[in-house]
Tab-separated table of C-alpha atoms and ligand atoms in Angstrom:
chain	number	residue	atom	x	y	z
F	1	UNK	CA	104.281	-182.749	-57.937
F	2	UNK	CA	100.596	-183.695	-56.319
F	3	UNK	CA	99.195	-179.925	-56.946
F	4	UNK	CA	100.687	-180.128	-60.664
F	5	UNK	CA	99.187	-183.317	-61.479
F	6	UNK	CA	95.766	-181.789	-59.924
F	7	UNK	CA	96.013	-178.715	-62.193
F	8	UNK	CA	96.707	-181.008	-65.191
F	9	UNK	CA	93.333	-182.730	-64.425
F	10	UNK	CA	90.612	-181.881	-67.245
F	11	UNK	CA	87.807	-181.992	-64.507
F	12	UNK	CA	89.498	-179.623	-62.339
F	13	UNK	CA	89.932	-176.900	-65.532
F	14	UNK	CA	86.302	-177.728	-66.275
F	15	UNK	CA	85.244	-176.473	-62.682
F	16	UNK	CA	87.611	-173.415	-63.188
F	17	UNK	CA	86.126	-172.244	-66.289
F	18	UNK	CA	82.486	-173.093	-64.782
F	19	UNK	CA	83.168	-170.815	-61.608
F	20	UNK	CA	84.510	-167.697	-64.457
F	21	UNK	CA	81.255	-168.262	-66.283
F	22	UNK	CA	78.879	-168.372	-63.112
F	23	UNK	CA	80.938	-165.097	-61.788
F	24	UNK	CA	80.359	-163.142	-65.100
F	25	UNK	CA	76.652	-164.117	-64.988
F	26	UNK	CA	76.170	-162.955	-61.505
F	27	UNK	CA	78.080	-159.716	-62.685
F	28	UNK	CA	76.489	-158.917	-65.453
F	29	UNK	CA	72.575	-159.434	-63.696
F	30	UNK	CA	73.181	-158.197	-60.717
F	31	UNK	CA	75.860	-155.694	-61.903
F	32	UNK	CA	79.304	-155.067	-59.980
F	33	UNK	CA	78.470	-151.920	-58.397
F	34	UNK	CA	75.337	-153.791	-56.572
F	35	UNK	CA	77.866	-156.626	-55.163
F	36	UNK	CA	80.373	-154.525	-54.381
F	37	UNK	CA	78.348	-152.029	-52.557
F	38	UNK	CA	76.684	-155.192	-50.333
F	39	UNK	CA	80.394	-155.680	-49.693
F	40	UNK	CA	80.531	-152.205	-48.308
F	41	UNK	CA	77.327	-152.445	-47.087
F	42	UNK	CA	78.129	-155.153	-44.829
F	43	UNK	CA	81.290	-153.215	-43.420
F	44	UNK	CA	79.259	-150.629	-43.196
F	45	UNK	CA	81.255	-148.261	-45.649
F	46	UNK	CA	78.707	-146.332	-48.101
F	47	UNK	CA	76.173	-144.340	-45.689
F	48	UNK	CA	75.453	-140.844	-47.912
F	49	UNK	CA	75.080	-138.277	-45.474
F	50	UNK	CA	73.977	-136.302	-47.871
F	51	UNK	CA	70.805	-138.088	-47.847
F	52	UNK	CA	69.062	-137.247	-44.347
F	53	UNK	CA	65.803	-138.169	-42.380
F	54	UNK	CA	63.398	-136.656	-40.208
F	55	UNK	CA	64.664	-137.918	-36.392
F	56	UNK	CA	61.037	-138.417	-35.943
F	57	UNK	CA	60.351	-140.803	-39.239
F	58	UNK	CA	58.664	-144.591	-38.240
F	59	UNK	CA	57.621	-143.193	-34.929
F	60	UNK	CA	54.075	-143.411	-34.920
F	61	UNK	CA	53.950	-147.008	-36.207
F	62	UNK	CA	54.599	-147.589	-32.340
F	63	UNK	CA	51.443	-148.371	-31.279
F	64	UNK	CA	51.000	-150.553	-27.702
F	65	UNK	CA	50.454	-154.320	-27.765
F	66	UNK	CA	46.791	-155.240	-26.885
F	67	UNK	CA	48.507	-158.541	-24.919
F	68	UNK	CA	50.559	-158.735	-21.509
F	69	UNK	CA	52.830	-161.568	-23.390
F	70	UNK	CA	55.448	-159.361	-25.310
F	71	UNK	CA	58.057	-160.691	-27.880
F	72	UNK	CA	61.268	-159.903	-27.903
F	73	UNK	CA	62.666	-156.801	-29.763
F	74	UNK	CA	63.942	-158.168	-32.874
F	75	UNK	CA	67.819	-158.015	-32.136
F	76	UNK	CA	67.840	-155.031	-34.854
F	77	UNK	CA	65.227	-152.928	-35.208
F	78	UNK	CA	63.246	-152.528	-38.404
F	79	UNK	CA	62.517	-149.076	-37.564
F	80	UNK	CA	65.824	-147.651	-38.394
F	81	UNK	CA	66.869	-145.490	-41.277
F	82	UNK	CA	70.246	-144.442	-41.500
F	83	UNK	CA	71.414	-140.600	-41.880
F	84	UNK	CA	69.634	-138.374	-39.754
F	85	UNK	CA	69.074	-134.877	-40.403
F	86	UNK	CA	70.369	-132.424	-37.689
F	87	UNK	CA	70.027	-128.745	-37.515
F	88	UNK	CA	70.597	-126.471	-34.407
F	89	UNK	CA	68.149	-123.210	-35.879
F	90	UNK	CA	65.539	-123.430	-33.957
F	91	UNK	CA	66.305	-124.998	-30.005
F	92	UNK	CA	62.999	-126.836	-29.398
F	93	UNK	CA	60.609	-125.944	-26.061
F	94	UNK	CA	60.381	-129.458	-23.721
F	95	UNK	CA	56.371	-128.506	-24.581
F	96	UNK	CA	57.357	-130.029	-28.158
F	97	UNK	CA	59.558	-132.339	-27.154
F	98	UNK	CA	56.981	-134.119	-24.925
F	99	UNK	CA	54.198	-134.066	-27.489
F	100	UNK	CA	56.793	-135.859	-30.026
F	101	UNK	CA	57.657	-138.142	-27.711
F	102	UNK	CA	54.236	-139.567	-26.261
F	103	UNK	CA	55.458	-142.725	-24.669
F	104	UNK	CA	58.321	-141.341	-22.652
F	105	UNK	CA	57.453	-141.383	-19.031
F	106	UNK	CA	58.370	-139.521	-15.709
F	107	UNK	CA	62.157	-139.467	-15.336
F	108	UNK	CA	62.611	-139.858	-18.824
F	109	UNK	CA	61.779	-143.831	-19.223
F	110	UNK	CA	60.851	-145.433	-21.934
F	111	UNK	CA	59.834	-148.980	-22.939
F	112	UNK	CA	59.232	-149.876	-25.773
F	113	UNK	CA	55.398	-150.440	-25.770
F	114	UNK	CA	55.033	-153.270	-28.650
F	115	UNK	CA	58.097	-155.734	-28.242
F	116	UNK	CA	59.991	-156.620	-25.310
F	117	UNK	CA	63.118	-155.061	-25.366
F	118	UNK	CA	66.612	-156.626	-25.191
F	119	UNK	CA	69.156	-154.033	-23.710
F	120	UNK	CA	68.220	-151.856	-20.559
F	121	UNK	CA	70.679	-148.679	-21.410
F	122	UNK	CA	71.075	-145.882	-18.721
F	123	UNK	CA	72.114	-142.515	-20.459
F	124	UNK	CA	73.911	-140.249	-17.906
F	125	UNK	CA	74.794	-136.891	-19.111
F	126	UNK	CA	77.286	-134.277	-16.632
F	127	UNK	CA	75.763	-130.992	-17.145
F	128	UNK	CA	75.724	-127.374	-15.901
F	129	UNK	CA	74.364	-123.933	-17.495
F	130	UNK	CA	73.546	-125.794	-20.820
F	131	UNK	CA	69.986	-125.701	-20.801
F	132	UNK	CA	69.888	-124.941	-24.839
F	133	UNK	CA	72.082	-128.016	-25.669
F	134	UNK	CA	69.962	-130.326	-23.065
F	135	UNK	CA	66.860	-129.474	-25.422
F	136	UNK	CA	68.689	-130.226	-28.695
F	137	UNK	CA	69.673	-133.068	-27.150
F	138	UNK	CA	66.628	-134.200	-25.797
F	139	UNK	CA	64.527	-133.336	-28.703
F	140	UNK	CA	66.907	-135.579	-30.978
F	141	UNK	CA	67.933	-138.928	-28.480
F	142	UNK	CA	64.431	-139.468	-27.629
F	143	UNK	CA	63.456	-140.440	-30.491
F	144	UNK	CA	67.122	-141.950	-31.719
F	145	UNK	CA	66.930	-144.626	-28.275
F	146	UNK	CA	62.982	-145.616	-29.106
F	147	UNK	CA	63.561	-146.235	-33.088
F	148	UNK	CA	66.592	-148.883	-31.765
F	149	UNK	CA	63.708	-150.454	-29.337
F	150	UNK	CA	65.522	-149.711	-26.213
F	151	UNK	CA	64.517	-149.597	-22.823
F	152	UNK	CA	66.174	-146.687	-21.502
F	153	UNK	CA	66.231	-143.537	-19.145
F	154	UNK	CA	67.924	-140.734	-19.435
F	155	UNK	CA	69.887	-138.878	-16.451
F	156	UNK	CA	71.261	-135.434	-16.001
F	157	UNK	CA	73.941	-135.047	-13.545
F	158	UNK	CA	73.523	-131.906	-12.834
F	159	UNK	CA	76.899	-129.809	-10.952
F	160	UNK	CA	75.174	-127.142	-7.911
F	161	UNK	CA	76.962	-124.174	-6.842
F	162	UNK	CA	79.968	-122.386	-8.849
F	163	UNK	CA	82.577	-124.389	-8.223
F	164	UNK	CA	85.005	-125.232	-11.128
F	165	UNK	CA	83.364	-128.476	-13.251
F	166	UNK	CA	83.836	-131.841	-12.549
F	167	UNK	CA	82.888	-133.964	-15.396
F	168	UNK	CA	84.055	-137.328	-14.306
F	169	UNK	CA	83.187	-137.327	-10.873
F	170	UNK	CA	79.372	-135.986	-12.019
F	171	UNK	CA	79.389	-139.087	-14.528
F	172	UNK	CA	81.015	-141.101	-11.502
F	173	UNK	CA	77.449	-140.360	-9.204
F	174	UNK	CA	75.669	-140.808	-12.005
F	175	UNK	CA	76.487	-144.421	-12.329
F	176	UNK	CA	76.172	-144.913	-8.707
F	177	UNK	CA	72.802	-143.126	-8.146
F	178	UNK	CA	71.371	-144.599	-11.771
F	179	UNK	CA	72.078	-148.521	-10.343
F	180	UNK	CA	70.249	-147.561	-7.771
F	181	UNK	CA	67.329	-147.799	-10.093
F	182	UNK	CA	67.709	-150.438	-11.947
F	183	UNK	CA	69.877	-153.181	-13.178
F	184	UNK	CA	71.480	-151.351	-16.347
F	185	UNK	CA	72.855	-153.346	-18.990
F	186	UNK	CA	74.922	-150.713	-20.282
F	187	UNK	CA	75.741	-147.282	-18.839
F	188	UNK	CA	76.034	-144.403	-21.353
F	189	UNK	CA	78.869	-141.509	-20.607
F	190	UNK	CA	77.322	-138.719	-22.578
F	191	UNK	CA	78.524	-135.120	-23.374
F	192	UNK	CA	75.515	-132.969	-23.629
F	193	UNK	CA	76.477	-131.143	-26.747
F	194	UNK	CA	76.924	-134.315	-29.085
F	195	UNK	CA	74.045	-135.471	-31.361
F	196	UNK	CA	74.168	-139.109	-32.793
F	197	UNK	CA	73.784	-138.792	-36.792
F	198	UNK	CA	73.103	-142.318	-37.968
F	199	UNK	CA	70.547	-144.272	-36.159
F	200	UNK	CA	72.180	-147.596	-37.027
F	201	UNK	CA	74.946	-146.486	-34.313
F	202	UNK	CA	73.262	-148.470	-31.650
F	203	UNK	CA	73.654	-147.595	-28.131
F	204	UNK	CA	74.406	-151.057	-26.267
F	205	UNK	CA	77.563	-151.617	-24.751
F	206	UNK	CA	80.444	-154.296	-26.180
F	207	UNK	CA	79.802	-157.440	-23.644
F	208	UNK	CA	83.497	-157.745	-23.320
F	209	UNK	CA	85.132	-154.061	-23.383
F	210	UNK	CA	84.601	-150.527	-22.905
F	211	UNK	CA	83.221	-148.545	-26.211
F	212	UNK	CA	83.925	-145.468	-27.972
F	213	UNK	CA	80.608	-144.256	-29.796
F	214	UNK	CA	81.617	-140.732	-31.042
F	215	UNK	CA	84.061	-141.917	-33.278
F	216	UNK	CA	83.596	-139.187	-36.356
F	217	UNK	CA	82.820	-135.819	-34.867
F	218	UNK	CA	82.045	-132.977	-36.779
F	219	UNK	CA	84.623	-130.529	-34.792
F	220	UNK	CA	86.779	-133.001	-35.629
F	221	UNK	CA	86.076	-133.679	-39.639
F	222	UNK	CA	84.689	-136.288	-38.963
F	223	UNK	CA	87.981	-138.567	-37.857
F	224	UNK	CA	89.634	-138.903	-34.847
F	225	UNK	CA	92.190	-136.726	-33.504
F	226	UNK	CA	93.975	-139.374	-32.142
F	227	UNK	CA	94.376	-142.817	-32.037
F	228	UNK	CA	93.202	-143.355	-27.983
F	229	UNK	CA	90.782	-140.520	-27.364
F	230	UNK	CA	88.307	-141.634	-25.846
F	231	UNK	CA	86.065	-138.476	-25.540
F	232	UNK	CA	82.464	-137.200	-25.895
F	233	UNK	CA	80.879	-140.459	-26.020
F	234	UNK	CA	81.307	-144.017	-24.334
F	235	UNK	CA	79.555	-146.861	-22.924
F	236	UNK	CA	80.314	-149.715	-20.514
F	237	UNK	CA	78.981	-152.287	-18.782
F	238	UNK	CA	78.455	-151.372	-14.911
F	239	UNK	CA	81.569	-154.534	-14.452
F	240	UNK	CA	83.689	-152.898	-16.665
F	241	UNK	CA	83.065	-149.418	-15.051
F	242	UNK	CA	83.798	-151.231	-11.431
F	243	UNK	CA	86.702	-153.001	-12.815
F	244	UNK	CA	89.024	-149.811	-13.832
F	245	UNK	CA	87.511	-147.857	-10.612
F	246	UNK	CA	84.965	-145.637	-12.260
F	247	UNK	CA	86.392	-142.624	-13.486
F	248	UNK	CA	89.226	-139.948	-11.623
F	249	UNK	CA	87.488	-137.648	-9.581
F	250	UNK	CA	90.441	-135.277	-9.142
F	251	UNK	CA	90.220	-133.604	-12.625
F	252	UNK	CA	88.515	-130.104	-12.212
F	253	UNK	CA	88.002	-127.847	-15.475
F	254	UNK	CA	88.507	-128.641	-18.682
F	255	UNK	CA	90.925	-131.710	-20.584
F	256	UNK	CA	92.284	-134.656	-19.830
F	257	UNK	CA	89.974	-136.882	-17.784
F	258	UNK	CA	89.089	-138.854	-20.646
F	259	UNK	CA	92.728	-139.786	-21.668
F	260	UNK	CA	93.115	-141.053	-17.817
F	261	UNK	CA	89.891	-142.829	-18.186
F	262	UNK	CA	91.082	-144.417	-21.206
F	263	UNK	CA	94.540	-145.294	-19.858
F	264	UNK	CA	92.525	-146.958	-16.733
F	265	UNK	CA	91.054	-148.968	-19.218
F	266	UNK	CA	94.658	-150.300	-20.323
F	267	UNK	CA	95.421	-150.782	-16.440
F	268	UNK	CA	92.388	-153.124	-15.592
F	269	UNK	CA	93.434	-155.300	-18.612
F	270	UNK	CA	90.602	-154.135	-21.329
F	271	UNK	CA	90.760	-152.383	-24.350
F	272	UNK	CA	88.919	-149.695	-25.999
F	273	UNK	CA	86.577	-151.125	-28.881
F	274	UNK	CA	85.190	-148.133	-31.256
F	275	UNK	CA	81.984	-147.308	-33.198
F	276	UNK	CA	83.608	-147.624	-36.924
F	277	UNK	CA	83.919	-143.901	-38.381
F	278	UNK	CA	81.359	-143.847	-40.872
F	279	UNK	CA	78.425	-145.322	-38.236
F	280	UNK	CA	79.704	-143.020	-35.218
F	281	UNK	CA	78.894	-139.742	-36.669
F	282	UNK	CA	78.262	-136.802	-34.586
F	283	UNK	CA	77.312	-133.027	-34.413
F	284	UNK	CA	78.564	-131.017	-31.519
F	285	UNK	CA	76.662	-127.870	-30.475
F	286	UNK	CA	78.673	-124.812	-31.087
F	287	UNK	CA	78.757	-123.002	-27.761
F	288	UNK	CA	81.542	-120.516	-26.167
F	289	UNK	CA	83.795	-120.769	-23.872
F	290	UNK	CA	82.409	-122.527	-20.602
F	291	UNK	CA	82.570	-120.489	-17.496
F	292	UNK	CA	83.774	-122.832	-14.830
F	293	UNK	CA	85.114	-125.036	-16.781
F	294	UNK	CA	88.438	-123.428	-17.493
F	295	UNK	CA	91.472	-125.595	-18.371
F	296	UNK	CA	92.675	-127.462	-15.999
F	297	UNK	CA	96.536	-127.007	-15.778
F	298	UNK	CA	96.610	-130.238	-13.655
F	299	UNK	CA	95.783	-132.795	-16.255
F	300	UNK	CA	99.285	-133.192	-17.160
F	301	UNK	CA	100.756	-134.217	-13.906
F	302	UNK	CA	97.661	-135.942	-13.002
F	303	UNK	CA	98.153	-138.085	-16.586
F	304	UNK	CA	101.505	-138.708	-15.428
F	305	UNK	CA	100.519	-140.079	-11.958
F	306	UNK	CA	97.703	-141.933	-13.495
F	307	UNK	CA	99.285	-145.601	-13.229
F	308	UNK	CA	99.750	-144.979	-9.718
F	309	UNK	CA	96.536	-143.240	-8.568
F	310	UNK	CA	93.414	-145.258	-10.669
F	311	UNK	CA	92.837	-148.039	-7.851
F	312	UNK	CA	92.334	-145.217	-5.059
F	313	UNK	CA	91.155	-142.531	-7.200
F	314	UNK	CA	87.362	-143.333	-8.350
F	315	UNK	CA	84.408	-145.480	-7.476
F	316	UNK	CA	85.867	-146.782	-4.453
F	317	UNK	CA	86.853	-142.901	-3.174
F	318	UNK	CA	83.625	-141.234	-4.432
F	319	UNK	CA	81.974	-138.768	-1.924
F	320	UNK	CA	79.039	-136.379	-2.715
F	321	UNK	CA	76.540	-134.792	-1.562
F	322	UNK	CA	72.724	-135.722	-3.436
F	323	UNK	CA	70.731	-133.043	-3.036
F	324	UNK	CA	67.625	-133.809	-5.170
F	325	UNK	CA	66.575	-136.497	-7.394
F	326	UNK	CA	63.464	-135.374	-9.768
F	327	UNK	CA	61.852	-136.903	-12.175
F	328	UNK	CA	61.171	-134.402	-14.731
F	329	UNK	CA	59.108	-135.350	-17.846
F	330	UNK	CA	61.864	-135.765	-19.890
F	331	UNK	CA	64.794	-136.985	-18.033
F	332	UNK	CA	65.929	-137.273	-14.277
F	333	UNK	CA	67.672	-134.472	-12.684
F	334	UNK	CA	70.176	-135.692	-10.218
F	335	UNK	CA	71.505	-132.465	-8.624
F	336	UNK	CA	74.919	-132.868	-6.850
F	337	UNK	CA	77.150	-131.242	-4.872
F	338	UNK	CA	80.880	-132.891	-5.639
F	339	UNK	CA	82.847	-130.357	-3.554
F	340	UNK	CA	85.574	-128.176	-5.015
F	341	UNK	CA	88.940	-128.416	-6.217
F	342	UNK	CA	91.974	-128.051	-4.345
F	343	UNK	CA	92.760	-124.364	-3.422
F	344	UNK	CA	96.332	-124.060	-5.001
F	345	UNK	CA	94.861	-124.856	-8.568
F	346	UNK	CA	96.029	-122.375	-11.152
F	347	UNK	CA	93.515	-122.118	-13.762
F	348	UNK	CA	94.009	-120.651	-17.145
F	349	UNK	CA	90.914	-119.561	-19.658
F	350	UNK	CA	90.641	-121.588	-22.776
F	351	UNK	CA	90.462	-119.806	-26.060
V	1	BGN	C1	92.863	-133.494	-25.692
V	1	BGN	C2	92.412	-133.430	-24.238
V	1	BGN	C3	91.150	-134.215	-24.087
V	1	BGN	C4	90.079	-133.704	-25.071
V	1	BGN	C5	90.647	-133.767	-26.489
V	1	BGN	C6	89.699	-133.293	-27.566
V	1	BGN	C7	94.322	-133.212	-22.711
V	1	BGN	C8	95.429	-133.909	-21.966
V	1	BGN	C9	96.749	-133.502	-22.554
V	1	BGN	C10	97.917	-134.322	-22.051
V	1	BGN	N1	93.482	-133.983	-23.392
V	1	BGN	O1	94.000	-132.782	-25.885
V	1	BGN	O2	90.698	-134.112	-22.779
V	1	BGN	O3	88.923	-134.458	-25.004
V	1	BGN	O4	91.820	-133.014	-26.539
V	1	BGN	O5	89.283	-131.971	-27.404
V	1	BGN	O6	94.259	-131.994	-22.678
């Protein structure tokens, strides 16, 4: 009865019509497409990938502050631009790389050299006989971290010896020797063959839960291939990395490791929070298949034992062997000897 009387009320029709009027007027001069693509905008829905940028663009408007008393980073960077355009032709030489990226030091650090910068990432990248994609790599998320006004270093965990490959136990000493350095915000689990497209896909870690970053891969048209992979590219804080025990390190060879890791993130109470699909672009590195990294016909039992094995399988069971820690120009090489796999492991070569 109330709300019909209301309706009935001339002032309240009068208001109506006044709010159609002002909405046609902002229509008309600003013109739908405009508001409806700040809609977008704001979910982040209309990046053209077909319109690219140099990687290196806004770089050299870095210049160092004359004062000891830094501001902080603006929380976004000004400096970013979207779409980035990413070819594999020619693999750069680290000779190029270092004279495009001036202000990366030893060990590959960088501060930002005019603001103070908010987030302290750690980028820690498993790697073996992949010297090709290290330089794409390197030649791409040099310049990708400084644009976002990070302070960050980046780490190869690099496997010695033949033995089969162990990705998550190399990513496992990777977050154990990196905190040795420094107090990392946010720890970066990074496949070596995966380039970032879109600078605006920033690499700091959710405060609350574990991240997916690669999102939209390439190999993968750009969409998932299913709902909980949790592949390629991640980030957590070093509490969330203690509190779901690090990563297995009883996966040798190819598959599977990340669909424990992101099952271990169930276990410990999180949740997996994702880089939306049209920010968390990537392109992978073609490459064949990996020698030593063969499938690993375990992964399906070891899934299966998962809920029982994650609180004695991981940070808390991790033993290695360090054999050299060098700071190279571009990153640090942390070279590691994680053992081998059990002997009764039937392996299988992936097509
Ligand atoms: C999945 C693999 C992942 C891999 C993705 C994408 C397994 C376990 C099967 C029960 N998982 O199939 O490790 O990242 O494909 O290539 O093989």
């Amino acid at each position: 009865m109330n709300r019909i009387r209301t309706i009935g009320k001339p002032c309240f029709l009068l208001i109506l019509a006044f709010l159609q009027v002002l909405f046609f007027v902002v229509m008309y001069r600003r013109g739908s497409s405009k508001i409806f693509e700040s809609f977008s905008k704001r979910n982040g829905e209309n990046w053209d990938y077909s319109k690219v940028k140099d990687i290196y663009t806004n770089l050299t408007l870095f210049t160092p502050a004359l004062t000891n008393e830094l501001q902080y980073c603006p929380p976004k960077s000004p400096l970013l631009v979207g779409p980035l355009s990413i070819t594999f032709q020619n693999i750069p030489s680290l000779k190029r790389i270092l004279k495009k990226n001036p202000y990366v030091k030893r060990g590959g650090l960088y501060t930002p050299p005019h603001c103070q910068a908010r987030y302290k990432t750690a980028i820690l990248i498993p790697h073996r006989n992949r010297e090709m994609h290290l330089r794409h790599l390197l030649y791409y998320l040099h310049p990708f971290l400084q644009r976002q006004q990070l302070h960050y270093r980046i780490y190869l965990i690099h496997q010695a010896g033949n033995e089969t490959f162990n990705r998550a136990k190399l990513l496992n000493v990777g977050v154990r020797e990196s905190l040795k350095d420094e107090d990392w915000d946010c720890l970066f689990l990074h496949d070596v063959d995966l380039i970032p497209e879109n600078d605006h896909n920033l690499y700091v870690c959710d405060e609350t839960y574990p991240k997916h970053f690669s999102s939209a891969m390439d190999k993968f048209n750009y969409r998932l291939p299913y709902w909980s992979y949790f592949g390629g590219v991640s980030a957590m804080t070093p509490e969330q990395y203690m509190k779901i025990n690090g990563f297995p390190n009883s996966y040798w060879g190819w598959g599977g490791e990340d669909d424990d890791i992101a099952y271990r993130v169930r276990y410990a109470g999180l949740k997996i929070v994702r880089v939306p699909l049209n920010i968390g672009h990537y392109k992978m590195v073609t490459h064949n298949t990996d020698k030593g990294n063969e499938e690993n016909q375990k992964r399906f039992d070891l899934l299966v034992k998962s809920p029982r094995r994650w609180k004695e399988d991981g940070m808390n069971s991790l033993e290695y062997k360090l054999i050299s820690k060098r700071l190279m120009y571009l990153f640090t090489n942390i070279t590691v000897d994680v053992g081998a796999a059990p002997k009764d492991r039937k392996t299988k070569t992936r097509s």
